[in-house]
Short mmCIF file of C-alpha atoms and ligand atoms in Angstrom, two decimals:
data_model
loop_
_atom_site.label_atom_id
_atom_site.label_comp_id
_atom_site.label_asym_id
_atom_site.label_seq_id
_atom_site.Cartn_x
_atom_site.Cartn_y
_atom_site.Cartn_z
CA MET H 1 11.29 -10.83 -15.60
CA ILE H 2 9.10 -9.69 -12.23
CA LYS H 3 8.96 -12.43 -9.89
CA VAL H 4 5.62 -12.76 -8.52
CA ALA H 5 3.75 -14.79 -5.70
CA ILE H 6 0.55 -15.34 -4.83
CA ILE H 7 -0.69 -15.49 -1.18
CA GLY H 8 -3.93 -17.37 -0.69
CA TYR H 9 -5.61 -18.81 -3.61
CA GLY H 10 -9.62 -18.45 -3.81
CA ASN H 11 -11.42 -16.67 -6.75
CA LEU H 12 -8.89 -13.93 -7.06
CA GLY H 13 -5.74 -16.19 -6.46
CA ARG H 14 -6.87 -17.99 -9.62
CA GLY H 15 -7.55 -14.53 -11.19
CA VAL H 16 -4.39 -13.46 -10.54
CA GLU H 17 -2.93 -17.07 -12.08
CA ARG H 18 -4.89 -16.78 -15.13
CA SER H 19 -3.82 -12.92 -15.86
CA LEU H 20 0.05 -13.37 -15.43
CA LYS H 21 0.16 -15.90 -18.16
CA GLN H 22 -0.86 -12.61 -20.39
CA HIS H 23 1.95 -10.74 -19.35
CA LYS H 24 5.53 -11.38 -21.12
CA ASP H 25 7.52 -9.46 -18.38
CA MET H 26 6.01 -11.37 -14.97
CA GLU H 27 6.93 -14.66 -13.37
CA LEU H 28 4.44 -16.76 -11.18
CA VAL H 29 6.96 -18.46 -8.49
CA GLY H 30 4.59 -19.91 -6.37
CA VAL H 31 0.98 -19.87 -4.68
CA TYR H 32 1.45 -19.70 -0.63
CA THR H 33 -1.63 -20.81 1.37
CA ARG H 34 -2.82 -21.40 4.86
CA ARG H 35 -4.26 -24.55 3.72
CA ALA H 36 -1.99 -28.16 3.12
CA PRO H 37 -0.76 -26.91 -0.29
CA GLU H 38 -1.56 -30.42 -1.58
CA THR H 39 -5.11 -29.73 -1.14
CA VAL H 40 -5.02 -26.60 -3.57
CA GLN H 41 -6.28 -27.16 -7.41
CA THR H 42 -3.99 -24.26 -9.07
CA GLU H 43 -4.15 -24.35 -12.88
CA GLY H 44 -0.43 -25.16 -12.95
CA ALA H 45 1.76 -23.35 -10.22
CA GLN H 46 3.01 -24.88 -7.50
CA ALA H 47 1.37 -24.15 -4.27
CA PHE H 48 3.55 -23.89 -0.84
CA THR H 49 2.84 -23.27 2.79
CA MET H 50 3.29 -19.91 4.34
CA ASP H 51 5.70 -20.93 6.34
CA GLN H 52 7.95 -21.50 3.37
CA LEU H 53 7.50 -17.83 2.04
CA LYS H 54 9.34 -16.69 5.33
CA ASP H 55 12.62 -17.90 3.27
CA LYS H 56 11.59 -16.22 -0.04
CA LYS H 57 12.87 -12.73 0.74
CA GLY H 58 15.10 -11.44 -1.94
CA GLU H 59 13.87 -14.25 -4.35
CA ILE H 60 10.45 -12.79 -4.92
CA ASP H 61 9.66 -8.87 -6.26
CA VAL H 62 6.21 -8.81 -5.23
CA CYS H 63 3.56 -10.75 -3.44
CA ILE H 64 -0.16 -10.27 -4.36
CA LEU H 65 -2.16 -10.76 -1.76
CA CYS H 66 -5.46 -12.19 -2.73
CA GLY H 67 -7.19 -12.98 1.27
CA GLY H 68 -10.62 -11.55 1.97
CA SER H 69 -11.01 -7.90 3.25
CA ALA H 70 -13.08 -8.73 6.08
CA THR H 71 -10.39 -10.90 7.95
CA ASP H 72 -7.25 -11.81 5.75
CA LEU H 73 -5.96 -8.88 4.49
CA PRO H 74 -5.89 -6.67 7.87
CA THR H 75 -3.37 -9.06 9.27
CA GLN H 76 -1.82 -10.57 6.20
CA THR H 77 -0.81 -7.08 4.56
CA PRO H 78 0.99 -5.67 7.51
CA GLU H 79 2.54 -9.26 8.21
CA TRP H 80 3.99 -9.58 4.68
CA ALA H 81 4.76 -6.58 4.41
CA HIS H 82 7.66 -6.87 6.49
CA LEU H 83 9.25 -8.61 3.89
CA PHE H 84 8.13 -7.89 0.19
CA ASN H 85 6.65 -5.51 -1.74
CA THR H 86 2.56 -6.32 -1.72
CA ILE H 87 -0.38 -5.55 -3.47
CA ASP H 88 -3.98 -6.00 -2.08
CA SER H 89 -7.64 -5.51 -3.13
CA PHE H 90 -8.79 -4.30 0.86
CA ASP H 91 -12.20 -3.31 -0.02
CA THR H 92 -13.58 -2.27 3.14
CA HIS H 93 -13.96 1.46 2.12
CA ALA H 94 -14.70 3.15 5.90
CA LYS H 95 -11.68 1.20 7.09
CA ILE H 96 -9.24 2.02 4.34
CA PRO H 97 -7.46 4.73 5.86
CA GLU H 98 -6.61 2.57 8.80
CA HIS H 99 -5.65 -0.37 6.73
CA PHE H 100 -3.34 2.41 4.68
CA ALA H 101 -1.54 4.08 8.07
CA LYS H 102 -0.54 0.61 9.51
CA VAL H 103 0.99 -1.09 6.28
CA ASP H 104 2.57 2.70 5.85
CA GLN H 105 4.35 2.15 9.01
CA VAL H 106 5.50 -1.61 8.44
CA ALA H 107 6.65 -0.98 4.83
CA LYS H 108 8.72 2.29 5.78
CA GLU H 109 10.38 0.67 8.68
CA ASN H 110 11.08 -2.40 6.58
CA GLN H 111 11.79 -0.26 3.19
CA THR H 112 9.32 -1.86 1.19
CA THR H 113 6.63 -0.96 -1.37
CA SER H 114 2.79 -1.77 -0.76
CA ILE H 115 -0.11 -0.78 -3.18
CA ILE H 116 -3.31 -1.40 -0.99
CA SER H 117 -7.02 -1.25 -1.99
CA THR H 118 -6.54 -1.97 -5.82
CA GLY H 119 -9.06 -3.43 -8.17
CA TRP H 120 -11.94 -1.77 -9.55
CA ASP H 121 -13.86 0.01 -6.65
CA PRO H 122 -11.82 0.43 -4.38
CA GLY H 123 -9.27 1.27 -7.24
CA LEU H 124 -10.28 2.05 -11.00
CA PHE H 125 -13.49 3.72 -10.05
CA SER H 126 -11.49 5.71 -7.24
CA LEU H 127 -9.29 7.11 -10.04
CA ASN H 128 -12.57 8.18 -12.04
CA ARG H 129 -14.29 9.72 -9.29
CA LEU H 130 -10.83 11.99 -8.99
CA TYR H 131 -10.73 12.81 -12.70
CA ALA H 132 -14.46 13.89 -12.48
CA GLN H 133 -14.21 15.89 -9.71
CA SER H 134 -10.83 17.52 -10.71
CA ILE H 135 -12.29 18.64 -13.90
CA LEU H 136 -15.80 19.81 -13.17
CA PRO H 137 -15.77 20.72 -9.16
CA VAL H 138 -19.41 21.60 -10.02
CA GLY H 139 -21.33 18.82 -10.39
CA GLU H 140 -22.16 15.40 -8.61
CA THR H 141 -20.67 12.15 -8.61
CA ASN H 142 -22.85 9.05 -8.06
CA THR H 143 -21.49 5.50 -8.27
CA PHE H 144 -23.89 2.37 -9.01
CA TRP H 145 -22.71 -1.51 -8.87
CA GLY H 146 -24.19 -4.06 -10.36
CA LYS H 147 -26.53 -6.30 -10.75
CA GLY H 148 -23.61 -8.55 -9.80
CA VAL H 149 -21.96 -10.90 -7.11
CA SER H 150 -19.83 -8.62 -4.66
CA GLN H 151 -17.21 -10.75 -3.36
CA GLY H 152 -16.29 -8.82 -0.52
CA HIS H 153 -20.04 -9.08 0.86
CA SER H 154 -20.07 -12.83 -0.28
CA ASP H 155 -17.21 -13.40 1.65
CA ALA H 156 -18.22 -11.70 4.69
CA LEU H 157 -21.65 -13.67 4.94
CA ARG H 158 -19.39 -16.70 4.68
CA ARG H 159 -17.58 -15.79 7.83
CA ILE H 160 -20.77 -15.53 9.93
CA ASN H 161 -20.95 -18.62 12.45
CA GLY H 162 -23.79 -20.79 11.40
CA VAL H 163 -23.53 -19.86 7.81
CA ALA H 164 -22.14 -22.73 5.27
CA ASP H 165 -22.26 -20.75 1.93
CA ALA H 166 -23.75 -17.57 0.86
CA VAL H 167 -23.76 -15.45 -2.27
CA GLN H 168 -24.28 -11.56 -2.65
CA TYR H 169 -25.75 -9.58 -5.32
CA THR H 170 -25.75 -5.94 -5.36
CA VAL H 171 -28.59 -4.62 -7.28
CA PRO H 172 -29.16 -0.70 -8.80
CA ASN H 173 -31.81 1.44 -8.73
CA THR H 174 -31.71 2.07 -12.26
CA ASP H 175 -34.35 4.26 -12.25
CA VAL H 176 -32.41 6.71 -10.49
CA ILE H 177 -29.52 6.17 -13.24
CA GLU H 178 -31.89 7.58 -15.88
CA LYS H 179 -33.28 10.40 -14.08
CA LEU H 180 -29.76 11.45 -13.09
CA LYS H 181 -28.45 11.26 -17.05
CA ALA H 182 -31.36 12.75 -17.86
CA GLY H 183 -30.30 16.09 -15.78
CA GLU H 184 -32.96 16.07 -13.12
CA GLN H 185 -31.69 16.84 -9.31
CA VAL H 186 -32.31 13.76 -7.56
CA ASN H 187 -31.57 13.89 -3.59
CA LEU H 188 -29.96 10.48 -2.83
CA THR H 189 -29.21 8.73 0.19
CA THR H 190 -27.15 5.16 -0.20
CA ARG H 191 -30.41 3.00 0.40
CA ASP H 192 -32.06 4.88 -2.58
CA LYS H 193 -29.03 3.87 -4.77
CA HIS H 194 -29.16 -0.14 -4.33
CA PHE H 195 -30.45 -3.00 -2.73
CA ARG H 196 -28.48 -5.96 -1.45
CA GLU H 197 -29.65 -9.60 -2.07
CA CYS H 198 -28.15 -12.35 -0.36
CA PHE H 199 -28.79 -16.08 -0.65
CA VAL H 200 -27.61 -17.80 2.29
CA VAL H 201 -27.10 -21.65 2.97
CA LEU H 202 -27.24 -22.76 6.58
CA ASP H 203 -25.00 -24.99 8.90
CA ASP H 204 -27.16 -28.11 10.28
CA GLY H 205 -29.20 -26.56 13.31
CA ALA H 206 -28.18 -22.86 12.69
CA ASN H 207 -30.47 -20.54 13.58
CA ALA H 208 -32.21 -18.37 10.55
CA ASP H 209 -33.76 -15.70 12.24
CA LYS H 210 -30.41 -14.76 14.62
CA ILE H 211 -28.19 -14.91 10.99
CA ARG H 212 -30.96 -12.88 9.03
CA GLU H 213 -30.43 -10.09 11.96
CA ALA H 214 -26.69 -10.17 12.30
CA ILE H 215 -26.48 -9.68 8.54
CA VAL H 216 -28.89 -6.98 8.05
CA SER H 217 -27.32 -4.98 11.04
CA MET H 218 -23.83 -5.89 10.13
CA PRO H 219 -22.11 -2.15 10.06
CA ASN H 220 -20.44 -1.31 6.58
CA TYR H 221 -21.73 -4.03 4.60
CA PHE H 222 -25.37 -3.94 4.88
CA ALA H 223 -27.01 -1.84 7.81
CA GLU H 224 -26.96 1.19 5.47
CA TYR H 225 -28.91 -0.54 3.04
CA ASP H 226 -32.30 -2.30 2.03
CA THR H 227 -31.09 -6.23 2.35
CA GLU H 228 -33.19 -8.98 1.55
CA VAL H 229 -31.93 -12.61 2.66
CA HIS H 230 -33.24 -15.61 0.99
CA PHE H 231 -31.98 -19.36 2.65
CA ILE H 232 -31.41 -21.89 0.15
CA SER H 233 -29.82 -25.27 -0.04
CA GLN H 234 -26.42 -26.10 -1.21
CA ALA H 235 -27.72 -27.56 -4.45
CA GLU H 236 -30.07 -24.48 -5.07
CA LEU H 237 -26.59 -22.20 -4.41
CA ASP H 238 -24.29 -24.52 -6.61
CA GLN H 239 -27.06 -24.47 -9.84
CA ASN H 240 -27.85 -20.81 -10.17
CA HIS H 241 -25.67 -18.97 -8.29
CA GLN H 242 -22.19 -19.76 -9.47
CA ALA H 243 -21.05 -17.16 -12.14
CA MET H 244 -19.54 -14.21 -10.62
CA PRO H 245 -20.56 -11.33 -13.28
CA HIS H 246 -20.56 -7.67 -11.96
CA GLY H 247 -19.73 -4.19 -13.08
CA GLY H 248 -21.09 -0.65 -12.61
CA THR H 249 -20.77 3.27 -13.08
CA VAL H 250 -19.32 6.12 -12.25
CA LEU H 251 -21.63 8.69 -13.46
CA HIS H 252 -20.36 12.88 -12.98
CA THR H 253 -22.74 15.47 -13.90
CA GLY H 254 -21.58 18.96 -13.92
CA THR H 255 -21.94 22.52 -15.23
CA THR H 256 -19.19 24.60 -16.79
CA HIS H 257 -19.94 27.95 -17.99
CA GLU H 258 -23.66 29.01 -16.37
CA ASN H 259 -25.55 25.67 -17.04
CA THR H 260 -23.46 24.00 -19.83
CA LYS H 261 -24.24 20.38 -18.90
CA GLN H 262 -21.21 17.97 -18.95
CA VAL H 263 -21.33 14.36 -18.36
CA ILE H 264 -18.71 11.70 -17.85
CA GLU H 265 -19.56 8.25 -17.60
CA TYR H 266 -17.25 5.59 -16.70
CA LYS H 267 -18.63 1.92 -17.15
CA LEU H 268 -17.17 -1.63 -16.82
CA GLN H 269 -19.34 -5.15 -17.86
CA LEU H 270 -17.50 -7.78 -16.60
CA GLU H 271 -18.54 -11.48 -16.71
CA SER H 272 -16.07 -12.39 -14.18
CA ASN H 273 -15.09 -10.10 -11.45
CA PRO H 274 -12.32 -11.55 -9.66
CA GLU H 275 -10.71 -12.03 -13.33
CA PHE H 276 -10.92 -8.06 -13.92
CA THR H 277 -9.97 -7.76 -10.21
CA ALA H 278 -7.10 -9.99 -10.74
CA SER H 279 -5.88 -8.23 -13.83
CA VAL H 280 -5.92 -4.70 -12.20
CA LEU H 281 -4.06 -6.09 -9.33
CA VAL H 282 -1.22 -7.64 -11.71
CA ALA H 283 -0.75 -4.16 -13.57
CA TYR H 284 -0.23 -2.42 -10.20
CA ALA H 285 1.93 -5.30 -9.36
CA ARG H 286 4.35 -3.74 -12.28
CA ALA H 287 4.22 -0.53 -10.75
CA CYS H 288 4.81 -1.75 -7.21
CA VAL H 289 8.19 -3.01 -8.29
CA ARG H 290 9.00 -0.04 -10.12
CA LEU H 291 8.14 2.15 -7.13
CA ALA H 292 10.42 -0.40 -5.13
CA LYS H 293 13.34 0.09 -7.57
CA GLU H 294 13.49 3.70 -6.84
CA LYS H 295 13.19 3.43 -3.31
CA GLN H 296 9.54 4.88 -2.68
CA PHE H 297 8.95 2.88 0.25
CA GLY H 298 5.75 2.70 2.20
CA ALA H 299 2.09 2.40 1.41
CA TYR H 300 0.26 4.05 -1.76
CA THR H 301 -3.12 3.54 -3.37
CA VAL H 302 -4.26 4.06 -6.81
CA LEU H 303 -4.66 7.56 -6.43
CA ASP H 304 -1.03 8.30 -5.83
CA ILE H 305 0.33 6.01 -8.97
CA ALA H 306 1.72 7.64 -12.02
CA PRO H 307 -0.60 5.62 -14.54
CA LYS H 308 2.78 4.83 -17.17
CA TYR H 309 3.80 2.68 -13.94
CA LEU H 310 1.20 0.30 -14.66
CA SER H 311 2.47 -0.25 -18.32
CA ASP H 312 5.67 -2.73 -19.68
CA ARG H 313 5.71 -0.05 -22.54
CA THR H 314 8.72 2.65 -22.39
CA ASP H 315 7.60 6.30 -21.72
CA GLU H 316 8.59 6.96 -25.36
CA GLU H 317 6.14 4.25 -26.82
CA LEU H 318 3.53 5.49 -24.56
CA ARG H 319 4.04 8.97 -25.89
CA LYS H 320 4.18 8.00 -29.38
CA GLU H 321 1.30 5.15 -29.43
CA LEU H 322 -1.09 6.59 -26.93
CA LEU H 323 -1.05 10.33 -27.24
P1 NDP U 401 -12.01 -15.99 -1.38
O1 NDP U 401 -13.15 -16.49 -0.68
O2 NDP U 401 -12.52 -17.18 -2.59
O3 NDP U 401 -10.59 -16.44 -1.38
C1 NDP U 401 -10.41 -15.87 0.00
C2 NDP U 401 -9.53 -16.59 0.53
O4 NDP U 401 -9.98 -17.35 1.26
C3 NDP U 401 -8.38 -17.34 0.00
O5 NDP U 401 -7.00 -16.12 -0.32
C4 NDP U 401 -7.98 -18.37 0.34
O6 NDP U 401 -6.77 -18.46 1.07
C5 NDP U 401 -9.19 -18.76 0.93
N1 NDP U 401 -9.62 -19.80 0.39
C6 NDP U 401 -10.46 -20.24 -0.71
N2 NDP U 401 -10.81 -20.98 -1.14
C7 NDP U 401 -10.78 -21.85 0.09
C8 NDP U 401 -11.29 -23.05 0.42
N3 NDP U 401 -12.20 -24.13 -0.51
N4 NDP U 401 -11.18 -23.51 1.42
C9 NDP U 401 -10.62 -23.01 2.49
N5 NDP U 401 -10.07 -21.49 2.47
C10 NDP U 401 -10.17 -21.30 0.81
O7 NDP U 401 -12.46 -14.86 -1.73
P2 NDP U 401 -12.14 -14.34 -2.99
O8 NDP U 401 -10.92 -14.45 -4.09
O9 NDP U 401 -13.02 -14.04 -3.92
O10 NDP U 401 -12.19 -12.45 -2.92
C11 NDP U 401 -11.09 -12.11 -1.82
C12 NDP U 401 -11.10 -10.66 -1.88
O11 NDP U 401 -10.76 -9.67 -3.12
C13 NDP U 401 -12.27 -9.96 -1.34
O12 NDP U 401 -12.84 -10.36 0.28
C14 NDP U 401 -12.51 -8.67 -2.01
O13 NDP U 401 -12.50 -8.01 -0.49
C15 NDP U 401 -11.48 -8.43 -2.51
N6 NDP U 401 -11.99 -7.69 -4.00
C16 NDP U 401 -11.99 -6.26 -4.31
C17 NDP U 401 -12.33 -5.78 -5.61
C18 NDP U 401 -11.71 -4.51 -5.80
O14 NDP U 401 -12.39 -3.90 -6.78
N7 NDP U 401 -11.05 -3.78 -4.94
C19 NDP U 401 -12.84 -6.99 -6.44
C20 NDP U 401 -13.10 -7.90 -6.29
C21 NDP U 401 -12.95 -8.46 -4.77
P3 NDP U 401 -5.68 -19.62 1.42
O15 NDP U 401 -5.25 -20.35 0.30
O16 NDP U 401 -4.74 -18.91 2.40
O17 NDP U 401 -6.42 -20.43 2.35
#
């Protein structure tokens, strides 16, 4: 039985707790939180303080880190990779190389294994981009997200001083998708493909103009997009913006001999983004434990992991059932 701990219990943490119930080879040994454990409402798992985690070396096979990418994971992953094998869903794409280098150093020095930036994007979408571009080098890949709630962007909004609560929707430009599928040549910038819509609840006395400016100019999150900001009440946010659907498409259009057109499309339609992302993290947690058993220490991304390591089936079973 693989012994798993959850570090940080928000949407993703709850999703991991739910997903683990579907995996017979894995067991949740505890939720570790920065808050008072008795205030954290889990769905059955016992909650503990972060201090209690320090004494658990040797009792936990892998920790699934469920903190936010904006400020939690850049410190939490290197911190816990000192002691444990870890999985995270760090999704600030531009900072992944830096995060990887930091975690890799800690993991190698301490003989642990860490898989960073798992989930669906980065994660499964990254894998599909790699497959498409390796198979059809003459072609173009485009990734479209939404319409859906981006947890990473919502998290970044909520961490701005003066913001009480917020939800961010990523909206794809469907006209552009149809043109690409039809084989039209379209020159696209980041701004042409999506726009971002933010619903923000302000703290009492917060300055709306300053907060709007802080949002639309935030590098890596909003500055490169057309962003619309709506200030609404907490009641309206609670009533109309609580579901967390998402999804998206990796679309690769290429040619082989002369103008023979080939289209690869990988699509996700998710009723719950955090529950799906959590399910990806859990499968990679299994891979992480297997790598650690093979003494393959250091940091990895989904691009490094053999697909069979995600499965609880034997190599023989996989060859028989899936090929
Ligand atoms: P949340 O904001 O729900 O949780 C983040 C952290 O905040 C938790 O770990 C928890 O830490 C703390 N927290 C949660 N609820 C509360 C609360 N009520 N009061 C105080 N603190 C709280 O974030 P999500 O779980 O929605 O998302 C986590 C990250 O997942 C995102 O930042 C994003 O980067 C990533 N993600 C990645 C995807 C991918 O495809 N790679 C897809 C989707 C998300 P603690 O328990 O220690 O207090």
